[in-house]
Each structure stands twice: as C-alpha cells, then as structure tokens.
PDB file of C-alpha atoms and ligand atoms in Angstrom:
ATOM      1  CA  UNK A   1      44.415 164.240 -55.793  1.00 95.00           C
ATOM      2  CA  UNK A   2      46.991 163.657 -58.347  1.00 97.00           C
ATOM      3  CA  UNK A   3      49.729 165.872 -59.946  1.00 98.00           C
ATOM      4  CA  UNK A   4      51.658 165.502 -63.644  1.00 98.00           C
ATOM      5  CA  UNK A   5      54.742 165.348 -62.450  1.00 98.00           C
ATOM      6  CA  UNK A   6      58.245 165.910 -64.855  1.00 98.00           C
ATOM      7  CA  UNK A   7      61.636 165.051 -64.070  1.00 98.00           C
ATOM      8  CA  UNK A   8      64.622 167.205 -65.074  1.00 97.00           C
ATOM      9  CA  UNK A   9      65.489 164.828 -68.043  1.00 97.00           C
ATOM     10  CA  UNK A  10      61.484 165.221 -69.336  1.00 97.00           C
ATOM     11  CA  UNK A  11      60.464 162.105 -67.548  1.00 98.00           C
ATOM     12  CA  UNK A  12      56.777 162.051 -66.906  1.00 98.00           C
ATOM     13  CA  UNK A  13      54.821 160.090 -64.298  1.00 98.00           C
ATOM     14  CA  UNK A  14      51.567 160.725 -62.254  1.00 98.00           C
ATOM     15  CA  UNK A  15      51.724 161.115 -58.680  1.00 98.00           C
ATOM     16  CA  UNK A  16      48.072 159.995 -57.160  1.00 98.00           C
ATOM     17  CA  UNK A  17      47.054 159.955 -53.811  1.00 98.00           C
ATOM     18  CA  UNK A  18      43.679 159.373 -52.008  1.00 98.00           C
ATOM     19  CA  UNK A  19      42.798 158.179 -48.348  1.00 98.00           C
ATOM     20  CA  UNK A  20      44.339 154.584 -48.366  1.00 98.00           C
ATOM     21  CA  UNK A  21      46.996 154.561 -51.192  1.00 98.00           C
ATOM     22  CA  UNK A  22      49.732 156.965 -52.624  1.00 98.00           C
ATOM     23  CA  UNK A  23      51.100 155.216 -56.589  1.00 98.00           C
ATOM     24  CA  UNK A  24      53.164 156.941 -58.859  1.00 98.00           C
ATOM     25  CA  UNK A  25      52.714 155.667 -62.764  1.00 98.00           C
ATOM     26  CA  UNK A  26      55.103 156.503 -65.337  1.00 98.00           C
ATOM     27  CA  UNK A  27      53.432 157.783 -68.827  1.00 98.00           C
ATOM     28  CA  UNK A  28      56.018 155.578 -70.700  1.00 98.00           C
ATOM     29  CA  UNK A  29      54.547 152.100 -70.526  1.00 98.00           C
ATOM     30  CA  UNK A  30      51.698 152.722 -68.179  1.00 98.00           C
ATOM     31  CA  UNK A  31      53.998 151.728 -65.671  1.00 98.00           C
ATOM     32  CA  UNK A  32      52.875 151.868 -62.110  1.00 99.00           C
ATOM     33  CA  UNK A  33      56.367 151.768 -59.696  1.00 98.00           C
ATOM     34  CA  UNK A  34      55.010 152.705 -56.472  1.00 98.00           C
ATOM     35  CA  UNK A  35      51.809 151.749 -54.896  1.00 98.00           C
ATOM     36  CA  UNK A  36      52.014 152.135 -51.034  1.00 98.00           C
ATOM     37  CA  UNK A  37      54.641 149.435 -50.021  1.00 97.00           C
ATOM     38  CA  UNK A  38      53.868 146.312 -52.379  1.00 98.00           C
ATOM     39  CA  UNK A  39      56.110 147.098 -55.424  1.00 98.00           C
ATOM     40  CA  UNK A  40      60.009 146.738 -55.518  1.00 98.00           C
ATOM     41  CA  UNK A  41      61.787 149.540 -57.334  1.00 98.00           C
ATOM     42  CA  UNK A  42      65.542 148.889 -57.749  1.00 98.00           C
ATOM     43  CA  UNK A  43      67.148 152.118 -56.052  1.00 98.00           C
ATOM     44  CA  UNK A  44      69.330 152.444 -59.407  1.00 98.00           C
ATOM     45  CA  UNK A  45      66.477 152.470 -61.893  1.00 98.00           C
ATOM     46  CA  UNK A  46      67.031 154.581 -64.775  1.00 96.00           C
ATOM     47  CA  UNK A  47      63.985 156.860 -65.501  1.00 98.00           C
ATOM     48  CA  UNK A  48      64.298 157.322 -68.864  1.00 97.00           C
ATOM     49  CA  UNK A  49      62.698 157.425 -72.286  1.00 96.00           C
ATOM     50  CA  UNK A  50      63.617 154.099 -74.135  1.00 97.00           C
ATOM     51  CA  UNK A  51      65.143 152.204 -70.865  1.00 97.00           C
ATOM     52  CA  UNK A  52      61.828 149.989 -68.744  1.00 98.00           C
ATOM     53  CA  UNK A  53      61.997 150.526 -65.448  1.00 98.00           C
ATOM     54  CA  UNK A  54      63.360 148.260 -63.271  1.00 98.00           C
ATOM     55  CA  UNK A  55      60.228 147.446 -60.424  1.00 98.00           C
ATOM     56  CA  UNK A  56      57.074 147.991 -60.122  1.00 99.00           C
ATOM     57  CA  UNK A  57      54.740 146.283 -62.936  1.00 99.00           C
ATOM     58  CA  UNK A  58      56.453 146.815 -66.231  1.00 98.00           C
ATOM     59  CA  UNK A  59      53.699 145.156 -68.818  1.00 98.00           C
ATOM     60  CA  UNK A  60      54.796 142.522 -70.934  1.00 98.00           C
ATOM     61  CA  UNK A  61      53.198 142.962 -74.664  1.00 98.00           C
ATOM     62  CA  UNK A  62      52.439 142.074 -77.332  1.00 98.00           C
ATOM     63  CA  UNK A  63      55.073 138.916 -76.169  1.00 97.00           C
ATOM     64  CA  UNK A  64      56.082 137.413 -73.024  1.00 97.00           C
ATOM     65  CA  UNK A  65      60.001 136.616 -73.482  1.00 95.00           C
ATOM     66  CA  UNK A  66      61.670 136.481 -76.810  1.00 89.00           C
ATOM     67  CA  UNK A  67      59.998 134.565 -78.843  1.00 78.00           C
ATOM     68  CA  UNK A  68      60.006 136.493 -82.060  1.00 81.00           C
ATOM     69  CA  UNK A  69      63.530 138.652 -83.122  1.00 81.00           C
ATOM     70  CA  UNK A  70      62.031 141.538 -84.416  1.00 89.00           C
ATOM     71  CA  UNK A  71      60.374 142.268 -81.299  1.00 95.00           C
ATOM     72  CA  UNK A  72      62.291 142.665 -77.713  1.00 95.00           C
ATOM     73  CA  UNK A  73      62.390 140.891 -75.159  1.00 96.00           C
ATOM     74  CA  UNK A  74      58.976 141.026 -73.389  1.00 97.00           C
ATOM     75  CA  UNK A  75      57.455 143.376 -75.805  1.00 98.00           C
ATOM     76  CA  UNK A  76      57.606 146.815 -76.775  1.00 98.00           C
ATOM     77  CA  UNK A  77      54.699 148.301 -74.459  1.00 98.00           C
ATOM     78  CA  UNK A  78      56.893 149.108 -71.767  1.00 98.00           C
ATOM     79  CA  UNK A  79      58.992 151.512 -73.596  1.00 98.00           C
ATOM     80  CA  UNK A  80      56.285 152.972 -75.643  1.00 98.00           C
ATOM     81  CA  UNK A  81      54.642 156.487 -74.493  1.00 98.00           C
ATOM     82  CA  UNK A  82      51.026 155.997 -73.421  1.00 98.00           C
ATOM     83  CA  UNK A  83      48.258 158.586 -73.637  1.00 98.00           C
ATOM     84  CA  UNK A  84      46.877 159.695 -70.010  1.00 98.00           C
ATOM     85  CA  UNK A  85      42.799 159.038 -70.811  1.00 98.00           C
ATOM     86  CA  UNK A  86      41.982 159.921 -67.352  1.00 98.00           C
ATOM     87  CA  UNK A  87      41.471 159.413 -64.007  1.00 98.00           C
ATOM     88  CA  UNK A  88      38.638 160.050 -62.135  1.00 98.00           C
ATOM     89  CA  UNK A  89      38.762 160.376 -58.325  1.00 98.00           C
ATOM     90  CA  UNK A  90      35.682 158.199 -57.544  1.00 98.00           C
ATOM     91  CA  UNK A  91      35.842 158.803 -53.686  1.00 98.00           C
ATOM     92  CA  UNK A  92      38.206 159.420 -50.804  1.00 97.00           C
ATOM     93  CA  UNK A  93      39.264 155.819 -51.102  1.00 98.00           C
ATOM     94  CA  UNK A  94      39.359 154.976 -55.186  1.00 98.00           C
ATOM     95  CA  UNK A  95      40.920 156.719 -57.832  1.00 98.00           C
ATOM     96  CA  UNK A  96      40.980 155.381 -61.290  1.00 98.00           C
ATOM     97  CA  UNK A  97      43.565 156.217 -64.067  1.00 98.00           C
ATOM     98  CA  UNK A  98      42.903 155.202 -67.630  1.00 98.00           C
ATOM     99  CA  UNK A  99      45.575 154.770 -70.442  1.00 98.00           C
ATOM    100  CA  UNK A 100      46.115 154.189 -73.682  1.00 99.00           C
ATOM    101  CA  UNK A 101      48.472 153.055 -76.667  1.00 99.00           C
ATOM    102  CA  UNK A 102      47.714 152.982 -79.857  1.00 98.00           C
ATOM    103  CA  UNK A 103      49.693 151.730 -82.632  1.00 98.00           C
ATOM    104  CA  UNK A 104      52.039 153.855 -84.150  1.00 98.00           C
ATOM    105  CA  UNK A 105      55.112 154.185 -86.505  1.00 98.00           C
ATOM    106  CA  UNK A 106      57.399 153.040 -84.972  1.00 97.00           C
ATOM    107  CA  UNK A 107      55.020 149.653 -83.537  1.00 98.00           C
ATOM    108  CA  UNK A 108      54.216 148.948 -87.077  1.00 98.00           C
ATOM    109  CA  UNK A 109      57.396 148.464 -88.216  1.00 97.00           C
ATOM    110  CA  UNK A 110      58.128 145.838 -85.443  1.00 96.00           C
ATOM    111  CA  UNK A 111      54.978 144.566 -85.516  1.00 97.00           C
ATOM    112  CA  UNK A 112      52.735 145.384 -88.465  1.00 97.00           C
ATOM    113  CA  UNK A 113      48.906 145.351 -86.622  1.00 98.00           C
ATOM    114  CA  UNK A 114      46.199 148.257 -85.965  1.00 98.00           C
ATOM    115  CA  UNK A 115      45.542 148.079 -81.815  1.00 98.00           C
ATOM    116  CA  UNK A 116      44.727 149.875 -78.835  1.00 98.00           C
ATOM    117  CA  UNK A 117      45.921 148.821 -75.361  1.00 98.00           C
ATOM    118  CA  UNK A 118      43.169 150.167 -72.736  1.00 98.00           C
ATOM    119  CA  UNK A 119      44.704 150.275 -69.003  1.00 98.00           C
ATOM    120  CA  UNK A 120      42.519 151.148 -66.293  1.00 98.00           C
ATOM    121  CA  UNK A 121      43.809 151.269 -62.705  1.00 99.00           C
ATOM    122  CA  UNK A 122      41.855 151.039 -59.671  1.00 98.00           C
ATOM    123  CA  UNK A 123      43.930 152.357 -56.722  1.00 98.00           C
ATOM    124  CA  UNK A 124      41.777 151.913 -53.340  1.00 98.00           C
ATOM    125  CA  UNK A 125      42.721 149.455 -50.784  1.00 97.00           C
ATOM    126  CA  UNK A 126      43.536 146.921 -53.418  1.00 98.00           C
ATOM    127  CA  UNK A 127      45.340 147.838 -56.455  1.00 98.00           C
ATOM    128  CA  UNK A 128      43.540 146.403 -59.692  1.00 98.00           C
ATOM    129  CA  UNK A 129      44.788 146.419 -63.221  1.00 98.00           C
ATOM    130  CA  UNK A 130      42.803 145.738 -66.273  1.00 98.00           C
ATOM    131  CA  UNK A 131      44.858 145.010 -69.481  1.00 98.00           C
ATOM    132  CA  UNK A 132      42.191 144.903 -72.596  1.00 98.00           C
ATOM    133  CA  UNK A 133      43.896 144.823 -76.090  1.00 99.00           C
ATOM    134  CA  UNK A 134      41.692 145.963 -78.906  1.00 99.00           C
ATOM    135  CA  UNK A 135      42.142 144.235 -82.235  1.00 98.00           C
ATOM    136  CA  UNK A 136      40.971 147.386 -84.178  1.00 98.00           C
ATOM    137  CA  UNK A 137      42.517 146.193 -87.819  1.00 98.00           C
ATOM    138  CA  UNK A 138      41.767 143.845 -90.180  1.00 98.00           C
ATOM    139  CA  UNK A 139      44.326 140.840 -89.523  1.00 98.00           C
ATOM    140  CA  UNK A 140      43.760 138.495 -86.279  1.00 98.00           C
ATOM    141  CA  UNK A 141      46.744 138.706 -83.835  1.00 98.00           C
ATOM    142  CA  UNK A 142      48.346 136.294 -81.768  1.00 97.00           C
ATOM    143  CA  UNK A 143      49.713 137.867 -78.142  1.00 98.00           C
ATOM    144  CA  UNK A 144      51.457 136.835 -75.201  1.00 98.00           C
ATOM    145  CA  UNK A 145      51.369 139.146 -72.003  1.00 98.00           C
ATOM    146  CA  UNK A 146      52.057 139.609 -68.727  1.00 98.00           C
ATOM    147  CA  UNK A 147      51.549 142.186 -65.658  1.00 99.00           C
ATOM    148  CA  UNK A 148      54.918 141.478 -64.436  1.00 98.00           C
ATOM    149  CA  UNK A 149      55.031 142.563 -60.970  1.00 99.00           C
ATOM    150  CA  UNK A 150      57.969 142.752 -58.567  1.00 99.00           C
ATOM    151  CA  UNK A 151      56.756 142.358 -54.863  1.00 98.00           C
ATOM    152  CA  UNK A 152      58.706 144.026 -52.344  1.00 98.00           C
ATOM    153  CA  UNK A 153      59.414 141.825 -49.382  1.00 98.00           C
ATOM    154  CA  UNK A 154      61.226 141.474 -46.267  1.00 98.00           C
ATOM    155  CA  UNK A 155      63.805 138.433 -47.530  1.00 98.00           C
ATOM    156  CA  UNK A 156      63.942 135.901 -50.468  1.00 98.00           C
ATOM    157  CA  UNK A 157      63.972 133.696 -47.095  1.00 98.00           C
ATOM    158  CA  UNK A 158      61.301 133.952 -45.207  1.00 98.00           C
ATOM    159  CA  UNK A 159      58.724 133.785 -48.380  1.00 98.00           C
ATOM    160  CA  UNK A 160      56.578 131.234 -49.614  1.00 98.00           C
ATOM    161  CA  UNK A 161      54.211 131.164 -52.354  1.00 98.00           C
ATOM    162  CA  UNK A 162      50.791 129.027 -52.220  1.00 98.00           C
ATOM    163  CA  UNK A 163      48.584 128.251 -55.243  1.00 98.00           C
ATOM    164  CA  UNK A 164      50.416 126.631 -57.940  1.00 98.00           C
ATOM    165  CA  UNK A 165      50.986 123.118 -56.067  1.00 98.00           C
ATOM    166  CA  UNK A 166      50.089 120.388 -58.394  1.00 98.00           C
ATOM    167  CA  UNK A 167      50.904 122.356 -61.402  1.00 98.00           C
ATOM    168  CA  UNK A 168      53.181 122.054 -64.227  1.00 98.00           C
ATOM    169  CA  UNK A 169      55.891 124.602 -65.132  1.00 98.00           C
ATOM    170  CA  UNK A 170      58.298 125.170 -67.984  1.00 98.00           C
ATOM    171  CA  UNK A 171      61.418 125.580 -66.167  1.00 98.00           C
ATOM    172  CA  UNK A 172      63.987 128.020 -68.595  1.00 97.00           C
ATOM    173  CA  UNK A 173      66.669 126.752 -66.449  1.00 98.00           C
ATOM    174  CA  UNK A 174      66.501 123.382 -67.276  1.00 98.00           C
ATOM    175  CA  UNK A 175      63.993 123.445 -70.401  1.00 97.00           C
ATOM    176  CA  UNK A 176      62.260 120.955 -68.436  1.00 98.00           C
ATOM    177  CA  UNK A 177      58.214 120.035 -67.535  1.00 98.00           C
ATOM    178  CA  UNK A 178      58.188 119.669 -63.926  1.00 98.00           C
ATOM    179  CA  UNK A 179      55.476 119.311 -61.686  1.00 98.00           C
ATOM    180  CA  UNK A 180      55.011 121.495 -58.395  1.00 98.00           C
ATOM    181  CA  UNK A 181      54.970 119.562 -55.320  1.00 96.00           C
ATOM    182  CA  UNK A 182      53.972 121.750 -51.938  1.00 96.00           C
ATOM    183  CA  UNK A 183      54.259 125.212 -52.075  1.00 98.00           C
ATOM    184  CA  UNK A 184      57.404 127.295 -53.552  1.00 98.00           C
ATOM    185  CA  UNK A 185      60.072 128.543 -51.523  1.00 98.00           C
ATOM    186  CA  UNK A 186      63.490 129.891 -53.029  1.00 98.00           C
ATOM    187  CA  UNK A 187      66.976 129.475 -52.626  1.00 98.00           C
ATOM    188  CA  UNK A 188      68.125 129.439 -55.871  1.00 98.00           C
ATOM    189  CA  UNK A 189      67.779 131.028 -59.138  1.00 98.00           C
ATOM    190  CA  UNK A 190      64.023 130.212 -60.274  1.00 98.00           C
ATOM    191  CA  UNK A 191      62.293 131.084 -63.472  1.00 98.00           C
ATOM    192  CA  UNK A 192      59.260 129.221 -64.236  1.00 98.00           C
ATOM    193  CA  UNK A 193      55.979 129.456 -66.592  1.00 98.00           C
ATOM    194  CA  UNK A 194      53.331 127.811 -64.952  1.00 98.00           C
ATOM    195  CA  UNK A 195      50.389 126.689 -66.667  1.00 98.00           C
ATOM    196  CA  UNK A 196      47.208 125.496 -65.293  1.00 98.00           C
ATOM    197  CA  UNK A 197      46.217 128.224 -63.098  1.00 98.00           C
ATOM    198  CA  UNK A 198      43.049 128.393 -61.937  1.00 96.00           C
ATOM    199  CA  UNK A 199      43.265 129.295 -58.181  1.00 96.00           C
ATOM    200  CA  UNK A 200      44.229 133.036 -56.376  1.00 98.00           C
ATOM    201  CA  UNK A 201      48.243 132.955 -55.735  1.00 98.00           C
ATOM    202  CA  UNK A 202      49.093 134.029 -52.130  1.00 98.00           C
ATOM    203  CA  UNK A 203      52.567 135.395 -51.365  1.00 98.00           C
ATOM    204  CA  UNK A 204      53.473 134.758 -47.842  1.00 98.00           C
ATOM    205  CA  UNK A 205      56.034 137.039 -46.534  1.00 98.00           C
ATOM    206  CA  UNK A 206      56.368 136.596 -42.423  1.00 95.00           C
ATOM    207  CA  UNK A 207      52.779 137.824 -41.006  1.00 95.00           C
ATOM    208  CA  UNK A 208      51.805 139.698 -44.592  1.00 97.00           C
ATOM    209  CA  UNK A 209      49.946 138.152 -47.349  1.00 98.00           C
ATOM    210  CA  UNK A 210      49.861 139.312 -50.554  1.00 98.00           C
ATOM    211  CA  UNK A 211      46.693 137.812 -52.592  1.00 98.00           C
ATOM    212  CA  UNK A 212      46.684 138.008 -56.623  1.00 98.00           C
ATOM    213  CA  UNK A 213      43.569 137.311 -58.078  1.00 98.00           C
ATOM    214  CA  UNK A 214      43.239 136.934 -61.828  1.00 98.00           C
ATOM    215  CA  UNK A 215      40.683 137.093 -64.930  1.00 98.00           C
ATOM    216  CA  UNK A 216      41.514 135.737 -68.039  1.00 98.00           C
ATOM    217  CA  UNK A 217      44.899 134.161 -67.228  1.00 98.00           C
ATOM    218  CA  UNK A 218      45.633 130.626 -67.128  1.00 98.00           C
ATOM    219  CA  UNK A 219      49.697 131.033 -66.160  1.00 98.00           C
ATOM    220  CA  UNK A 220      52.235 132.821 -64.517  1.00 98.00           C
ATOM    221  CA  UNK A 221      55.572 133.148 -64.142  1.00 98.00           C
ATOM    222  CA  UNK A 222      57.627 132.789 -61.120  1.00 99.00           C
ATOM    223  CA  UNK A 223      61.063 134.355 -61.003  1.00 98.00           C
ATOM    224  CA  UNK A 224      64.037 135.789 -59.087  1.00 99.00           C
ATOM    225  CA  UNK A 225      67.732 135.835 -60.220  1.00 98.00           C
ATOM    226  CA  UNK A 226      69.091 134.658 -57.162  1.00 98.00           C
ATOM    227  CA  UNK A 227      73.214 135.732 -57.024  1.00 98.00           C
ATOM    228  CA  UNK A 228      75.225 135.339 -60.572  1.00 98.00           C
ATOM    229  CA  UNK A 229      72.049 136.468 -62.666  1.00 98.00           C
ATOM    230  CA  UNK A 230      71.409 139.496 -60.473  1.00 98.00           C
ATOM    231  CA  UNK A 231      75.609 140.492 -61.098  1.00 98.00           C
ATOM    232  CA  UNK A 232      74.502 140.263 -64.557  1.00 97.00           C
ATOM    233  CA  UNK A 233      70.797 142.626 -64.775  1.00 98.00           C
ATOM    234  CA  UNK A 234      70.860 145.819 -65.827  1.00 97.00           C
ATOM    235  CA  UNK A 235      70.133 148.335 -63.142  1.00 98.00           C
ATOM    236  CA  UNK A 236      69.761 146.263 -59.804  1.00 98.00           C
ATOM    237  CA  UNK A 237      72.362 146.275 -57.352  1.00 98.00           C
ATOM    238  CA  UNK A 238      74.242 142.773 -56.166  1.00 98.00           C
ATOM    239  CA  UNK A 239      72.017 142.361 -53.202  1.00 98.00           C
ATOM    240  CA  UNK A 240      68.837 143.152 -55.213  1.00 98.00           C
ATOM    241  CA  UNK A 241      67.361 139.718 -55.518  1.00 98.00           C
ATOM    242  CA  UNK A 242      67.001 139.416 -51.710  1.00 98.00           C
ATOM    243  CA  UNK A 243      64.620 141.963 -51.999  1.00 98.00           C
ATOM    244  CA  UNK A 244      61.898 141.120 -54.536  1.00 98.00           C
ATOM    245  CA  UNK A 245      60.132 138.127 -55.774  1.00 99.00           C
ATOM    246  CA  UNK A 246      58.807 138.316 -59.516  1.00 99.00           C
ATOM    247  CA  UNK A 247      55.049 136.937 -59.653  1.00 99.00           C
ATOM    248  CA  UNK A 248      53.619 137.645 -63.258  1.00 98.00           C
ATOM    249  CA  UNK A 249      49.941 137.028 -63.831  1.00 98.00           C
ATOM    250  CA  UNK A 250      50.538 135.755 -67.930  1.00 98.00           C
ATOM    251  CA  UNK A 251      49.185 134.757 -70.842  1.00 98.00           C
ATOM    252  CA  UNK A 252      52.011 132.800 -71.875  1.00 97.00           C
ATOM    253  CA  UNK A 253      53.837 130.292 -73.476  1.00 96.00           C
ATOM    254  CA  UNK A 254      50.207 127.843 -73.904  1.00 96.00           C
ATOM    255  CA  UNK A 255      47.787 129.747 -73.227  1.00 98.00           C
ATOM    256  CA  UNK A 256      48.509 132.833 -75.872  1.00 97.00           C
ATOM    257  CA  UNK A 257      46.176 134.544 -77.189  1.00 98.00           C
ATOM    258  CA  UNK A 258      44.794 134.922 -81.262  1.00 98.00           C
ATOM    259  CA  UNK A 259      42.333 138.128 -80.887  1.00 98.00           C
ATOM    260  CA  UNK A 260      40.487 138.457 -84.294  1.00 98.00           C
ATOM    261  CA  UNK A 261      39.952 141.276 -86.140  1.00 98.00           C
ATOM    262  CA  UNK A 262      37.440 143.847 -84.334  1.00 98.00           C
ATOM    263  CA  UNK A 263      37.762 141.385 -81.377  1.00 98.00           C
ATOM    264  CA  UNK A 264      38.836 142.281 -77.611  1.00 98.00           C
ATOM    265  CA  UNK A 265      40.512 140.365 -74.739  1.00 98.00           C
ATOM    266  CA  UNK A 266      40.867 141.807 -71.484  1.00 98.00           C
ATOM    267  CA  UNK A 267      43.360 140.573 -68.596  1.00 98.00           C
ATOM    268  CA  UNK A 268      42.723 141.761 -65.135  1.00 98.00           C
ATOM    269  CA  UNK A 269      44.532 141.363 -61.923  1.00 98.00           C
ATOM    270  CA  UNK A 270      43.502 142.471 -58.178  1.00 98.00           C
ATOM    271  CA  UNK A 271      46.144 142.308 -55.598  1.00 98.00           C
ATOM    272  CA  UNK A 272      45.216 142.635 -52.261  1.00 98.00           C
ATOM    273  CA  UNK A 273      47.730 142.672 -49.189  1.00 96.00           C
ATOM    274  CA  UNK A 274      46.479 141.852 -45.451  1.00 93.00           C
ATOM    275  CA  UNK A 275      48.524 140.933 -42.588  1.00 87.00           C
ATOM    276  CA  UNK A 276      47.681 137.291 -40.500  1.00 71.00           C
ATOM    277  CA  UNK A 277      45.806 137.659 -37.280  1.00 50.00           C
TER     278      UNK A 277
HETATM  279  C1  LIG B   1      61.149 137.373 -66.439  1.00 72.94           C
HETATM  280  C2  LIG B   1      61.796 136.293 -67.259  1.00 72.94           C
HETATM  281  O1  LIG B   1      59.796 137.440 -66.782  1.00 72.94           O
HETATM  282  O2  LIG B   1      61.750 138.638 -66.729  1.00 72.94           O
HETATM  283  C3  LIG B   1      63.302 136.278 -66.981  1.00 72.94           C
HETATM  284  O3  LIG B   1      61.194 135.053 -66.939  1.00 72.94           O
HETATM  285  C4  LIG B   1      63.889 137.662 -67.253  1.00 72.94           C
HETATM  286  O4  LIG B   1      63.926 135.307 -67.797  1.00 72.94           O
HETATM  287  C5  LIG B   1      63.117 138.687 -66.419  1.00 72.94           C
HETATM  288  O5  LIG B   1      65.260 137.684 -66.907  1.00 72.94           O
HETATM  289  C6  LIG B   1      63.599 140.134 -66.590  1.00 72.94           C
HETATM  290  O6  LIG B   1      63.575 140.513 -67.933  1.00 72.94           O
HETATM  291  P1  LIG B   1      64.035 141.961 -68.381  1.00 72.94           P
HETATM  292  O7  LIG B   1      63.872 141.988 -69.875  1.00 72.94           O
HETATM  293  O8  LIG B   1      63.125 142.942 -67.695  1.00 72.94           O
HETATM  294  O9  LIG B   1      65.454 142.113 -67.929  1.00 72.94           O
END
C-alpha cells in the first residue's frame, strides 16, 4: 500500500508500507528518511522545498563535496523535485518505487548537461537502491556521487565498523593519506574518503549488524561530527552526533566517473540489517 502524502507547507513524500517494511520518501530529491528503524532523521529537520533533509539517504550528485563553485556542496539532486515513475507492489513483502530527474532550467545553468537520474527502490526485508545516471546529451560528463546514508544507532560508543581495514583514506581533517589499521571505532570527529573498496561494510552496533553491499563503487565515506562540528550543522540538535554514524557508498574523490555521451552508469547499494545469534 502506499499513499501521496502532503504536508501543510506543500511538502510531498510517499508513505509505503508492505508486510516487512514501512519507508517514507520525499519527492524532492528522491529522498528516502524512514525505512523501518535503520535511518537517522534529526528530530529538527526542516521539510521544505530548497532545504535537504537532514537523515535518511540524501543523494549526493552530480558531486560528492565541493569541488566545483558553481555547484553546492554535494550536488544539486537533493534539492531538486523528482518525478514519481512508479511503484509497483510486487508482493506482500516488496514494493518498488521508481524516480526520476531530468535536467531542467534551472540544472543547466549550474551545470550545462542533458541527463536523467533513474532511482529504483526495492523495499522488502532489505532496502536496495539503484542510482543509474543517463548521459542522454551530446557532451561526456564527469560525476561524483554518493548514497549518503545516516544509520541510526544505539551510541557513537558502542559501534564499530568492519571492512575497510587495510585501506587508504583521505582524511579532510588532516588532508592526509592514512592507512586503516583494524576496524573503525569513533571518538572523535571523523571524516574520511576511503578508496579501495572492494569488500561488504558491516556496521556493528551491540547485537545488530547492519551489512552494505555495493555495485559499482570503489569508496566511501565515513563520517560523524563528533561535538564542536555538530554545534555548528544546520538542523541537528547538540547531542545529535551520538546518534548516527554517516556510511556513504561513493564514487568519489578517485574513482569519479566520465559517462560518455548516450552512455549509462548505474550505482547500487543493498543494506541488510540482522541481529547476532
Ligand atoms: C559528508 C562530508 O559527506 O557530509 C562532511 O564528508 C559534511 O564533510 C557532511 O559535513 C554533511 O554535509 P551537508 O552538506 O549535508 O551539511
């Protein structure tokens, strides 16, 4: 089942629900905010055309970061309106919702190529995300991306994150290389590219596991804001970054992207949650 749902301000955002899973996805940046218990959403998020939303799996395109001034920071998708495609209700247990931007205006004049960004959720037991970028004009295109989701979780403290040992990050702390001994734990301000990455990450939190499985991506980005950068965020509260761990499955930094003209590249995700027995 799943409802159009508008708040009082003209807001719009999908409400799905099937056997195993109840989401919500906003139409402004295909954003998905609530998917069962796995995504944080800061209690003060605005919900408002223009402003991203602060949780859940804002999408980072057509850059990662700032690298360019003419574009924001991490992209324009998030705050552009996508097109509901649609969603098909597959069984009890999978629903799919498709979306789509297309270039517009307003894109064009930040960034002058002819696309369409195809996002296709699968919300079952796992939640999967397919991110395909269409190069539909005549230029090639370079992009960086990334599905940047925030993980809910009990404390910053009692996580761990296995996967990226014996990697190499760009640390935008330090503007260092560093190499990743053991497995991450945080108790400080971390944010890190990581390049490299072939294997499944696996967020530990207590007895829950959180797997993300990627196609297509070769880095990802490790961040929370710990205390002074948190007092500094728009729309999270001071005790926020106790709360949520930032693990974004990228094409950055490295490993962009060129897609040629009439070319395709598609970036996929699959996060799956189980608790140890
Ligand atoms: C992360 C970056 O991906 O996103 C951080 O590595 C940044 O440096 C964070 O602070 C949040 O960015 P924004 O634009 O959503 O406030």
């Amino acid at each position: 089942m799943y409802t159009l749902k508008r708040l009082k301000n003209g807001f719009k955002y999908i409400e799905i629900k099937n056997d195993v899973m109840q989401a919500k996805i906003a139409l402004q940046g295909a954003h998905i905010f609530e998917f069962n218990k796995l995504l944080w959403l800061s209690e003060i998020s605005k919900f408002q055309e223009g402003v991203a939303i602060r949780g859940g799996i804002p999408l980072c395109w057509p850059r990662f970061g700032s690298l360019d001034v003419k574009l924001p920071q991490h992209g324009f998708a998030r705050t552009q309106m996508f097109e509901l495609v649609k969603v098909e209700e597959i069984n009890n247990r999978l629903t799919t919702v498709h979306m789509l931007l297309k270039d517009n205006k307003e894109t064009r004049e930040i960034w002058d190529y002819t696309f369409e960004l195809h996002l296709v959720f699968n919300l079952g037991e796992s939640l999967s995300i397919s991110l395909r970028t269409d190069n539909t004009g005549t230029k090639d295109f370079m992009i960086t991306q990334a599905l940047h989701s925030y993980f809910s979780i009990s404390d910053i403290k009692n996580i761990s994150i296995e996967g990226l040992q014996n990697r190499y990050y760009h640390d935008a702390l330090s503007e260092k290389k560093v190499l990743q001994k053991g497995t991450i734990k945080i108790c400080q301000e971390v944010d890190r590219v990581y390049e490299g990455v072939d294997k499944d990450i696996v967020l530990q939190d207590g007895q829950r596991k959180v797997h993300l499985r990627t196609k297509n991506s070769a880095s990802a980005i490790v961040w929370n804001p710990w205390i002074e950068k948190t007092k500094k965020m728009s729309a999270m509260k001071r005790d926020a970054y106790k709360k949520f761990v930032c693990i974004e499955s990228a094409n950055a930094f490295d490993d962009f992207k060129t897609i040629q003209a009439g070319d395709s590249y598609i970036l996929k995700l699959e996060i799956q949650e189980s608790e140890n027995g």
